[in-house]
Amino acid sequence: MSVNLSDRAHLALGVCYYPEHWPRDRWEAYARQMHDLGLTYVRIAEFAWSRIEPREGNFEWAWLDDAIETLAAEGLDVVLCTPTAAPPAWLARKHPDILAWNADGQQLDHGSRRHYDFSSPIYRSHSKRITQAIAERYGKHPAVVGWQTDNELSEHQSYSPTAQAAFREWLGERYPEVDALNAAWGAVFWSQEYGDFDEITLPNLTVEGPNPSHVLDFYRFASDQLVGFQEEQVAILRELSPGRWITHNFMRFQPDFDHYRAAECLDFVSWDNYPTGGVELSDLPDEEKARWARTGHPDLISVNHDLYRGLKGGRPFWIMEQQCGQINWATTNPLPASGAVALWTIQAWAHGADVVAYFRWRAATVAQELMHSGLLRHDETLDRGGEEIAALDLGEYPNEPIATPVVVLHDYESLWAYDIQPHNQRASYWGQFMLFYSALRALGVDVDIRHPDSDLSGYRVIVAPALQLMSDTRANHLSSYAPTAEMIFGPRTAYRTHTGRVHEDGQPGPLRELLGLSLLNVDGIPDGTHVSVGDHQATIWAESYRATAGTATHRYTDGPLSGQAAVIRNRSVTSVGAWSASLISHILETALEHAGIETRPLPGGVRITRRGGNIIWLNFNNEAVSINGGPRVSGVSAIATRDA
Ligand code: GAL
């Protein structure tokens, strides 16, 4: 590929900017201030369709030409967006069919954003048309260095008649006969069997919960629609904007589509980091939410860094939108702690970001986001976040590669299967994933995140927290690493086949030989109670095993599973069935020791990570901390030291 992805030797900064929100006579001053603040990249136009094309076919380019030239005059690099996240009113009125329908069967309307239906052929043709127009105009502009497609692709599961027709077609391509679909979904249950693809509807508006295999295929379909939508834009940009890179800004923990597939056509991945909102909307207990309200939780942030670095096999990524003050869309929207904006910036770099761009330049004086901060206040003075980034010495943060022998496996289809039927409503895929991820980070270990079907050679510890879907092919692939790696599997591993049925020989189906066990019982643990595995307490979920080849190393000591195995070890493979942070930490520590990987147990709120020749010490606590064998780090700050 002939695009230059990262020509910066060290961390570079950028900003999200909306020239169309501001009087023309402020543009020069803003561009100069951006330059003086040390910014390199400016992202524009993702919501500017109504200004680019106020009436169908009437393009008004003069203002955008001018905006780009004004930025270029200060030496700023422009990241241009396709403006499809906010289709204009005229399009919705002319073609109501482009509007998405929610799961209650109601059509949504114009008035915010993301109101379009990915399955609408009319919207798809307008998306290609506007992409073509903007790429023809600016694809070879010297100041335009790269592209962002749309904005935060999401909310793509439309329940419209158009989506229903497309779903039937998608099913027809996937299943040779409708009886194959009936078998895959187990449609004999409650007389759901179909005689023809035209009898199938979308899995909403059912009286009781829909068939989980039906929902799983709907998720796959909706994910494919989103991927196809983006690929159409990328194909046009590739043709009309040679030598420029293309990225997309994903969201934290966004569960609903296969990000690995969506990232395939991109040069690199970006994501949008809003740490305080992440805490407020998380499953953390209330006292933990209060503790991390102004800094964000270190692991809830870094897991997204590691995930997005892994989408393209470890390639550096960007933060396209970094919170730089208070946000407006969470519960209480607190002001971040002093130092937090700088800390988040260094943390992102430490986990592999080459560029951090802030949302947004000046705080909006109008509309939905006028309570949201920017680098500048409403009155144009530099706000607290702006002051923090002005003080950063970017030369201290070289863009070097990240390497670690520990990998955690993640698969969106397993996520869907898990969360479609969590069994205990407190259980969730990400909740279970985080038990393992946080334990590794608290042990001071760096972590890659990869798809289970990817090449895992070179990893000495492979952790699979929640791989619920297991085909023979996947089982064979994973088994091939057992001779060279320590492997750890979490609860509900291999619970189902690819179509969401249970394996006819029970769990873990095709992984039985590798794990050396069969599943006996599962237990959704009632709120306010726990079961014990010796000194370890499990909440939310417990499952027990019969050893078929392995050995039980831990057993339940009370509750209905008392006496049965909670952990089975089979050669280099350990399976753990209980939601217990302390037990999981103990299992991981033992596996790391077997693999000869050094651990460094860290105090709460303190994390370390390594990038190239640097060790980065991050302290999310308000108080200073002296790290065992490391430096003293002030409250809410980070230090990078060269590795000895
Ligand atoms: C992001 C979005 C931005 C803005 C921001 C506010 O999710 O991409 O357009 O809305 O949130 O925090």
XYZ file of C-alpha atoms and ligand atoms in Angstrom:
656
model
C 0.000 0.000 0.000
C 1.484 3.339 -0.962
C 0.031 5.432 1.867
C 2.258 6.946 4.484
C 0.650 5.955 7.772
C 2.880 7.458 10.358
C 5.661 9.796 9.484
C 5.928 11.217 12.968
C 8.860 10.140 15.091
C 6.948 10.937 18.254
C 3.435 11.493 19.505
C 1.519 14.124 17.507
C -1.672 15.924 18.512
C -4.767 17.019 16.669
C -8.213 18.468 17.154
C -11.783 18.057 15.898
C -12.950 21.327 14.434
C -16.191 22.657 12.963
C -15.427 25.780 10.894
C -19.090 25.853 9.843
C -20.029 26.620 13.478
C -17.955 29.817 13.642
C -17.919 33.271 12.023
C -15.567 33.467 9.057
C -13.573 36.243 10.686
C -12.374 33.893 13.460
C -10.869 31.206 11.217
C -7.369 32.642 10.791
C -6.980 33.256 14.505
C -8.122 29.699 15.293
C -5.691 28.148 12.806
C -2.836 30.186 14.262
C -3.768 29.199 17.818
C -3.938 25.531 16.817
C -0.487 25.756 15.325
C 0.871 27.603 18.368
C -0.593 24.962 20.658
C 1.533 22.356 18.882
C -1.314 20.648 17.012
C -0.548 18.846 13.746
C -3.894 17.438 12.535
C -7.345 18.965 12.213
C -10.374 16.749 11.530
C -13.305 18.432 9.796
C -16.661 18.025 8.030
C -18.142 14.782 9.416
C -21.481 16.520 10.086
C -21.337 19.208 7.379
C -23.521 17.676 4.656
C -26.244 20.355 4.897
C -23.599 23.043 4.230
C -21.854 21.095 1.472
C -25.072 20.258 -0.374
C -27.908 22.477 0.914
C -30.215 21.272 -1.891
C -29.921 18.093 -3.884
C -27.185 18.495 -6.477
C -26.328 22.102 -5.438
C -22.866 21.879 -4.004
C -21.402 24.801 -2.090
C -17.703 24.227 -1.888
C -16.443 27.789 -1.423
C -16.626 27.759 2.381
C -14.922 24.364 2.657
C -12.215 25.367 0.150
C -11.640 28.417 2.298
C -11.620 26.458 5.568
C -9.060 23.972 4.246
C -6.852 26.743 2.828
C -6.958 28.633 6.122
C -5.751 25.562 8.016
C -3.147 24.754 5.358
C -1.789 28.292 5.557
C -0.731 27.531 9.145
C 0.876 24.241 8.100
C -1.896 22.125 9.636
C -2.743 18.719 8.104
C -6.408 18.104 7.356
C -8.278 14.872 8.080
C -11.402 15.098 5.953
C -14.541 13.076 6.670
C -17.338 11.685 4.586
C -20.337 13.575 6.033
C -22.752 10.640 6.029
C -23.362 10.450 9.794
C -25.809 13.351 9.473
C -27.895 13.233 6.279
C -29.681 16.541 5.553
C -33.403 17.203 6.019
C -34.145 17.400 2.299
C -32.920 13.849 1.822
C -35.066 12.453 4.641
C -38.130 14.312 3.378
C -37.654 13.278 -0.220
C -36.903 9.640 0.677
C -38.392 8.682 4.060
C -37.172 5.152 3.289
C -33.639 6.176 4.243
C -34.730 6.531 7.893
C -34.005 3.723 10.352
C -36.659 1.928 12.448
C -36.136 1.072 16.107
C -36.842 -2.295 17.744
C -40.320 -1.113 18.803
C -41.210 -0.866 15.119
C -41.186 2.944 14.958
C -39.555 4.911 12.216
C -37.019 7.453 13.514
C -36.771 10.999 12.221
C -34.383 13.745 11.259
C -33.304 16.122 14.070
C -30.145 14.645 15.587
C -27.819 12.274 13.688
C -27.282 8.617 12.739
C -30.900 8.399 11.614
C -30.198 6.470 8.450
C -30.790 2.835 7.569
C -27.679 0.966 6.403
C -29.908 -1.340 4.336
C -31.589 1.434 2.365
C -30.440 1.209 -1.268
C -31.414 4.882 -1.662
C -29.235 5.939 1.264
C -26.399 3.766 0.028
C -26.541 5.499 -3.351
C -26.534 8.957 -1.720
C -23.651 7.930 0.545
C -21.635 6.950 -2.538
C -22.663 10.131 -4.354
C -21.591 12.514 -1.569
C -18.383 10.529 -0.982
C -17.570 10.767 -4.666
C -18.273 14.509 -4.725
C -16.080 15.347 -1.731
C -13.300 13.008 -2.871
C -13.312 14.506 -6.375
C -13.035 17.978 -4.895
C -10.353 17.356 -2.244
C -8.891 13.900 -2.876
C -5.639 15.329 -4.196
C -5.495 18.503 -2.124
C -1.987 18.751 -0.645
C -3.308 19.638 2.832
C -5.658 16.620 2.963
C -3.491 13.826 4.374
C -6.187 11.281 5.174
C -9.848 10.418 5.535
C -12.259 9.374 8.229
C -15.341 7.470 7.039
C -18.661 8.650 8.511
C -18.480 9.034 12.318
C -18.682 6.390 15.050
C -20.496 3.766 12.983
C -23.150 2.344 15.314
C -26.900 2.113 15.853
C -27.059 0.186 12.638
C -29.661 -2.414 13.601
C -32.680 -1.076 11.814
C -36.010 -2.924 11.975
C -37.406 -1.400 8.801
C -39.233 -3.179 5.952
C -36.114 -2.479 3.855
C -33.891 -4.199 6.414
C -36.307 -7.131 6.546
C -36.115 -7.635 2.779
C -32.323 -7.424 2.890
C -32.198 -9.890 5.809
C -34.213 -12.463 3.861
C -31.861 -12.103 0.945
C -28.834 -12.437 3.224
C -30.283 -15.614 4.782
C -30.975 -17.027 1.341
C -27.316 -16.643 0.445
C -26.171 -18.183 3.699
C -28.431 -21.221 3.809
C -28.881 -23.383 0.702
C -32.415 -24.412 1.732
C -34.807 -23.060 4.311
C -34.653 -26.431 6.101
C -30.941 -25.876 6.704
C -31.905 -22.625 8.430
C -34.592 -24.419 10.437
C -31.993 -26.907 11.629
C -29.356 -24.249 12.374
C -31.795 -22.207 14.443
C -33.529 -25.187 16.082
C -36.761 -23.748 14.715
C -38.721 -26.869 15.615
C -38.911 -25.291 19.092
C -42.324 -23.573 19.611
C -43.274 -24.346 15.987
C -41.030 -21.675 14.564
C -40.225 -23.673 11.419
C -40.343 -21.792 8.133
C -41.478 -23.124 4.775
C -39.982 -20.250 2.831
C -37.482 -17.430 3.414
C -40.304 -14.922 2.855
C -41.963 -16.085 6.077
C -39.016 -14.885 8.168
C -39.219 -11.504 9.906
C -36.727 -9.548 11.988
C -36.322 -10.703 15.608
C -38.245 -7.814 17.204
C -41.906 -7.550 18.221
C -42.077 -11.160 19.485
C -44.305 -11.851 22.495
C -41.574 -13.570 24.464
C -37.855 -13.425 23.760
C -36.935 -14.297 20.160
C -34.953 -17.388 19.187
C -31.288 -16.629 20.109
C -29.958 -18.211 16.891
C -32.303 -15.968 14.884
C -30.950 -12.949 16.791
C -27.354 -14.107 16.278
C -27.865 -14.250 12.507
C -29.577 -10.835 12.591
C -26.494 -9.401 14.329
C -24.273 -10.970 11.662
C -26.484 -9.556 8.929
C -26.566 -6.037 10.452
C -22.792 -6.130 10.939
C -22.320 -7.088 7.278
C -24.567 -4.196 6.221
C -22.409 -1.745 8.153
C -19.195 -3.217 6.773
C -20.552 -3.080 3.208
C -21.631 0.536 3.701
C -18.140 1.546 4.781
C -16.413 -0.520 2.081
C -18.357 1.339 -0.604
C -17.020 4.654 0.682
C -13.487 3.328 1.021
C -13.454 2.037 -2.571
C -14.353 5.529 -3.831
C -11.783 7.267 -1.623
C -9.048 4.843 -2.706
C -9.704 5.630 -6.334
C -10.040 9.396 -6.052
C -7.578 10.154 -3.255
C -4.383 8.250 -4.009
C -1.658 8.163 -1.356
C -3.975 9.240 1.469
C -4.797 6.957 4.354
C -8.311 6.025 5.457
C -9.413 5.395 9.025
C -12.607 5.265 11.057
C -13.265 6.431 14.629
C -14.688 3.484 16.591
C -16.284 3.732 20.044
C -15.329 2.261 23.411
C -16.677 -1.282 23.975
C -19.041 -0.875 21.004
C -20.491 -4.373 20.864
C -22.828 -4.517 17.912
C -20.709 -5.200 14.860
C -17.605 -7.135 13.971
C -14.878 -4.521 14.231
C -12.263 -6.897 12.809
C -14.266 -7.073 9.590
C -14.958 -3.324 9.619
C -11.231 -2.583 10.014
C -10.128 -4.774 7.092
C -10.502 -2.046 4.469
C -8.875 0.683 6.624
C -5.208 1.639 6.786
C -5.317 2.034 10.530
C -7.897 2.220 13.272
C -8.929 5.156 15.456
C -11.189 5.299 18.487
C -12.852 7.979 20.618
C -11.820 8.097 24.274
C -14.208 9.583 26.859
C -12.950 8.212 30.194
C -15.380 9.870 32.637
C -18.397 8.831 30.565
C -16.949 5.328 30.390
C -16.990 5.084 34.193
C -20.438 6.608 34.618
C -22.010 4.200 32.133
C -20.066 1.135 33.329
C -21.145 -1.805 35.520
C -18.742 -0.773 38.291
C -20.220 -0.731 41.800
C -21.235 2.755 43.003
C -18.224 3.259 45.283
C -15.859 2.399 42.406
C -17.728 4.794 40.122
C -17.235 7.539 42.675
C -13.548 6.699 43.031
C -12.821 6.930 39.296
C -15.393 9.584 38.372
C -12.866 12.308 37.540
C -10.011 10.248 36.127
C -11.714 7.355 34.395
C -10.798 3.781 35.342
C -7.348 2.890 33.976
C -8.375 -0.563 32.718
C -11.689 0.517 31.180
C -9.646 2.917 29.061
C -6.612 0.779 28.277
C -8.601 -2.301 27.272
C -9.937 -0.231 24.391
C -6.432 0.902 23.446
C -5.272 -2.712 23.403
C -8.369 -3.865 21.527
C -8.025 -1.251 18.803
C -4.268 -1.731 18.493
C -5.044 -5.404 17.888
C -7.740 -4.937 15.231
C -5.064 -4.690 12.580
C -2.551 -6.994 14.199
C -0.728 -4.477 16.399
C -0.544 -1.518 14.036
C -0.372 1.906 15.767
C -3.725 3.615 16.088
C -5.089 7.121 16.650
C -7.313 8.590 19.284
C -9.521 10.621 16.974
C -11.550 12.188 19.793
C -10.016 12.599 23.244
C -12.101 14.090 26.038
C -10.436 17.344 27.120
C -12.873 18.604 29.773
C -16.399 17.730 30.834
C -18.661 15.815 28.448
C -22.441 16.152 28.174
C -23.926 12.699 27.558
C -23.319 10.657 30.724
C -25.043 10.772 34.110
C -23.502 13.681 36.026
C -20.687 14.754 33.626
C -18.083 15.807 36.208
C -15.103 17.998 35.461
C -11.998 15.808 35.047
C -9.338 15.936 37.776
C -6.422 18.291 37.222
C -3.839 16.397 35.207
C -6.310 13.873 33.780
C -6.227 15.159 30.191
C -2.422 14.897 30.102
C -2.567 11.486 31.803
C -5.059 10.134 29.217
C -2.859 11.450 26.425
C 0.267 9.742 27.735
C -1.673 6.545 28.490
C -2.938 6.411 24.895
C 0.591 6.830 23.548
C 1.903 4.231 26.022
C -0.567 1.697 24.581
C 0.351 2.415 20.960
C -1.415 5.595 19.822
C 0.749 7.641 17.446
C -1.692 10.558 17.402
C -4.156 11.940 19.963
C -6.748 14.412 18.658
C -9.007 16.273 21.079
C -12.742 16.752 20.886
C -13.334 19.620 20.234
C -11.689 22.990 19.411
C -14.033 25.632 20.864
C -16.993 24.660 23.071
C -20.191 24.845 21.003
C -22.389 27.872 21.626
C -25.427 26.172 20.059
C -27.513 22.991 20.078
C -27.202 19.550 21.639
C -23.588 19.788 22.798
C -23.382 23.296 24.202
C -22.705 21.876 27.690
C -19.670 19.971 26.326
C -16.224 21.453 26.771
C -13.541 22.049 24.134
C -9.910 23.102 24.220
C -11.259 26.682 24.184
C -14.072 27.848 26.421
C -17.181 29.472 24.920
C -15.446 32.826 25.364
C -12.395 31.583 23.392
C -9.984 31.480 26.347
C -7.838 28.359 26.657
C -9.607 25.893 28.973
C -7.967 23.587 31.545
C -7.480 20.686 29.128
C -5.891 23.021 26.600
C -3.445 24.232 29.237
C -2.481 20.659 30.102
C -1.664 19.694 26.543
C 0.231 22.938 25.946
C 2.590 21.817 28.714
C 3.379 18.401 27.163
C 6.852 17.873 25.692
C 5.950 15.627 22.747
C 9.586 14.721 22.045
C 9.511 12.617 25.224
C 7.069 10.204 23.595
C 8.698 8.360 20.656
C 6.400 6.293 18.429
C 8.063 2.920 18.940
C 6.480 -0.558 18.570
C 4.857 -2.569 21.351
C 5.678 -6.242 21.937
C 4.331 -8.603 24.596
C 4.227 -12.396 24.953
C 0.698 -12.341 26.463
C -2.474 -12.301 24.374
C -6.155 -12.168 25.304
C -8.623 -13.489 22.716
C -11.726 -11.599 21.681
C -14.478 -12.443 19.224
C -17.571 -10.333 18.501
C -19.735 -13.342 17.604
C -19.022 -14.889 21.003
C -19.908 -11.532 22.548
C -23.282 -11.534 20.764
C -24.047 -15.131 21.731
C -23.115 -14.405 25.348
C -25.116 -11.182 25.707
C -28.166 -12.421 23.776
C -28.630 -15.041 26.527
C -26.630 -13.966 29.594
C -28.729 -16.253 31.834
C -27.800 -14.195 34.884
C -28.711 -10.616 33.906
C -25.611 -9.376 35.775
C -23.334 -11.474 33.561
C -21.973 -9.992 30.366
C -19.246 -10.764 27.886
C -17.263 -7.601 28.629
C -17.787 -8.067 32.378
C -16.237 -11.527 32.169
C -13.516 -10.349 29.785
C -12.516 -7.570 32.192
C -12.027 -10.021 35.078
C -9.124 -11.521 33.139
C -7.845 -8.325 31.524
C -7.756 -6.330 34.770
C -6.050 -9.171 36.611
C -3.250 -9.208 34.020
C -2.857 -5.422 34.115
C -2.814 -5.439 37.940
C 0.033 -7.973 37.713
C 1.994 -5.406 35.671
C 1.782 -7.442 32.462
C 1.337 -5.951 28.975
C -1.452 -7.434 26.920
C -2.282 -7.784 23.238
C -5.874 -8.493 22.207
C -6.422 -10.635 19.111
C -9.111 -12.538 17.263
C -9.090 -16.245 18.191
C -8.776 -17.339 14.553
C -5.695 -15.173 13.894
C -2.053 -16.242 13.952
C -1.091 -16.537 17.627
C 2.404 -17.883 17.189
C 4.980 -16.230 19.388
C 2.648 -15.775 22.352
C 3.700 -17.685 25.463
C 0.465 -17.096 27.368
C -2.906 -17.244 25.597
C -5.958 -16.198 27.619
C -9.468 -16.876 26.289
C -11.905 -15.269 28.756
C -15.231 -15.904 27.007
C -15.055 -17.781 23.688
C -18.612 -18.989 23.669
C -18.794 -20.082 19.991
C -16.628 -23.044 19.018
C -16.387 -24.736 15.639
C -14.120 -27.705 14.859
C -11.870 -25.398 12.845
C -11.460 -22.944 15.706
C -10.850 -25.791 18.169
C -8.119 -27.271 15.940
C -6.507 -23.870 15.488
C -6.408 -23.163 19.231
C -5.199 -26.674 20.041
C -2.181 -26.192 17.787
C -0.745 -23.665 20.288
C -0.943 -25.921 23.359
C 2.574 -27.349 22.907
C 4.172 -23.891 23.027
C 1.906 -21.737 25.200
C 0.206 -21.699 28.561
C -3.524 -21.430 27.828
C -6.294 -20.251 30.149
C -10.017 -20.558 29.353
C -12.870 -18.854 31.223
C -16.472 -19.834 32.018
C -18.891 -20.747 29.216
C -16.079 -21.581 26.837
C -17.312 -23.504 23.779
C -20.863 -23.470 25.068
C -22.331 -23.391 21.562
C -21.775 -24.216 17.923
C -21.357 -21.521 15.284
C -25.135 -21.231 14.817
C -25.811 -20.908 18.520
C -26.967 -24.447 19.305
C -25.414 -26.435 22.146
C -22.956 -29.137 21.005
C -24.810 -32.476 20.878
C -22.108 -34.049 23.064
C -22.369 -31.195 25.594
C -19.713 -28.645 26.473
C -16.935 -27.941 25.625
C -17.728 -29.812 22.364
C -14.688 -29.896 20.085
C -12.413 -28.453 22.804
C -12.918 -31.482 25.092
C -9.560 -33.021 24.319
C -7.636 -29.777 24.791
C -9.368 -28.820 28.043
C -9.609 -32.380 29.410
C -13.017 -31.826 30.966
C -16.754 -31.885 30.503
C -19.158 -29.365 31.931
C -21.339 -30.611 34.790
C -23.524 -27.691 35.977
C -23.853 -23.936 35.668
C -25.102 -21.616 38.408
C -26.309 -18.011 38.078
C -25.475 -16.767 41.572
C -28.263 -14.678 43.171
C -27.515 -11.035 44.018
C -26.091 -10.516 47.491
C -24.840 -14.112 47.753
C -21.678 -15.907 46.711
C -20.216 -19.378 46.509
C -16.720 -20.248 47.692
C -13.719 -21.944 46.170
C -11.656 -22.216 49.361
C -10.743 -18.630 50.243
C -11.961 -17.274 46.912
C -15.487 -15.925 46.566
C -17.409 -16.162 43.298
C -20.363 -13.958 42.412
C -22.614 -13.846 39.322
C -21.498 -17.155 37.735
C -20.103 -20.534 38.708
C -19.767 -23.722 36.685
C -18.366 -27.098 37.579
C -16.447 -29.726 35.633
C -15.767 -33.429 35.497
C -12.125 -34.152 34.663
C -11.889 -36.372 31.591
C -8.133 -36.062 31.159
C -7.053 -33.134 33.344
C -6.855 -32.768 37.112
C -9.041 -30.698 39.431
C -6.839 -28.105 41.135
C -9.633 -26.152 42.911
C -13.070 -27.256 44.081
C -16.192 -25.467 45.264
C -16.350 -25.602 49.042
C -19.982 -24.594 49.578
C -23.215 -24.057 47.669
C -24.864 -26.458 45.235
C -21.579 -27.252 43.432
C -19.732 -28.102 46.661
C -17.088 -30.783 46.074
C -17.095 -30.365 42.299
C -14.161 -28.948 40.320
C -13.994 -25.176 39.683
C -10.604 -25.351 37.957
C -9.168 -28.101 35.757
C -5.570 -28.255 34.631
C -4.757 -30.427 31.604
C -1.050 -30.285 30.673
C -0.450 -26.580 29.853
C -4.161 -25.701 29.697
C -6.197 -24.365 32.642
C -9.974 -23.877 32.666
C -11.618 -21.781 35.364
C -15.379 -21.795 35.869
C -15.986 -19.221 38.618
C -16.442 -15.413 38.419
C -13.898 -14.703 41.104
C -11.356 -11.921 40.585
C -8.967 -13.348 43.169
C -9.144 -16.920 41.827
C -8.660 -15.743 38.249
C -5.718 -13.573 39.291
C -4.163 -16.550 41.063
C -4.622 -18.820 38.004
C -3.109 -16.201 35.693
C -0.174 -15.539 37.997
C 0.605 -19.264 38.099
C 0.394 -19.552 34.299
C 2.670 -16.523 33.814
C 5.160 -18.086 36.206
C 5.071 -21.374 34.236
C 5.750 -19.383 31.063
C 8.678 -17.558 32.697
C 7.023 -14.127 32.457
C 7.850 -11.725 35.238
C 4.956 -10.160 37.153
C 4.903 -7.001 39.256
C 1.739 -6.765 41.403
C 0.650 -3.104 41.400
C -1.300 -0.976 43.865
C -4.891 -0.064 42.889
C -5.075 2.714 40.302
C -1.433 2.250 39.270
C -0.547 0.675 35.942
C 2.628 0.227 33.942
C 3.084 -0.433 30.274
C 6.023 -0.672 27.901
C 6.423 0.913 24.487
C 9.722 0.379 22.674
C 12.478 1.382 25.062
C 10.157 3.139 27.512
C 8.431 1.979 30.666
C 5.436 4.170 31.427
C 4.214 4.457 35.011
C 0.626 5.675 35.264
C -1.010 6.782 38.495
C -4.789 7.293 38.398
C -5.000 7.930 42.166
C -5.268 11.457 43.545
C -2.323 10.807 45.855
C 1.315 10.268 44.874
C 2.463 6.616 44.856
C 5.927 5.101 45.195
C 5.987 2.044 42.971
C 7.893 -0.979 44.133
C 11.114 -0.971 42.081
C 9.986 2.140 40.153
C 9.715 5.891 40.518
C 7.488 7.982 42.753
C 4.602 9.190 40.588
C 2.487 12.208 41.570
C -1.303 11.917 41.751
C -3.142 11.809 38.381
C -0.001 11.752 36.284
C 2.412 9.557 34.345
C 6.162 9.213 34.000
C 8.005 7.577 31.112
C 11.450 6.175 31.937
C 13.905 4.477 29.588
C 14.049 0.713 30.163
C 17.354 -0.263 31.772
C -18.626 11.415 20.260
C -19.040 11.911 18.878
C -18.832 13.405 18.749
C -19.415 14.115 19.940
C -18.775 13.563 21.194
C -19.257 14.250 22.457
O -19.148 10.174 20.556
O -18.302 11.267 17.862
O -19.448 13.852 17.557
O -20.788 13.939 19.962
O -19.106 12.210 21.290
O -18.632 13.672 23.585
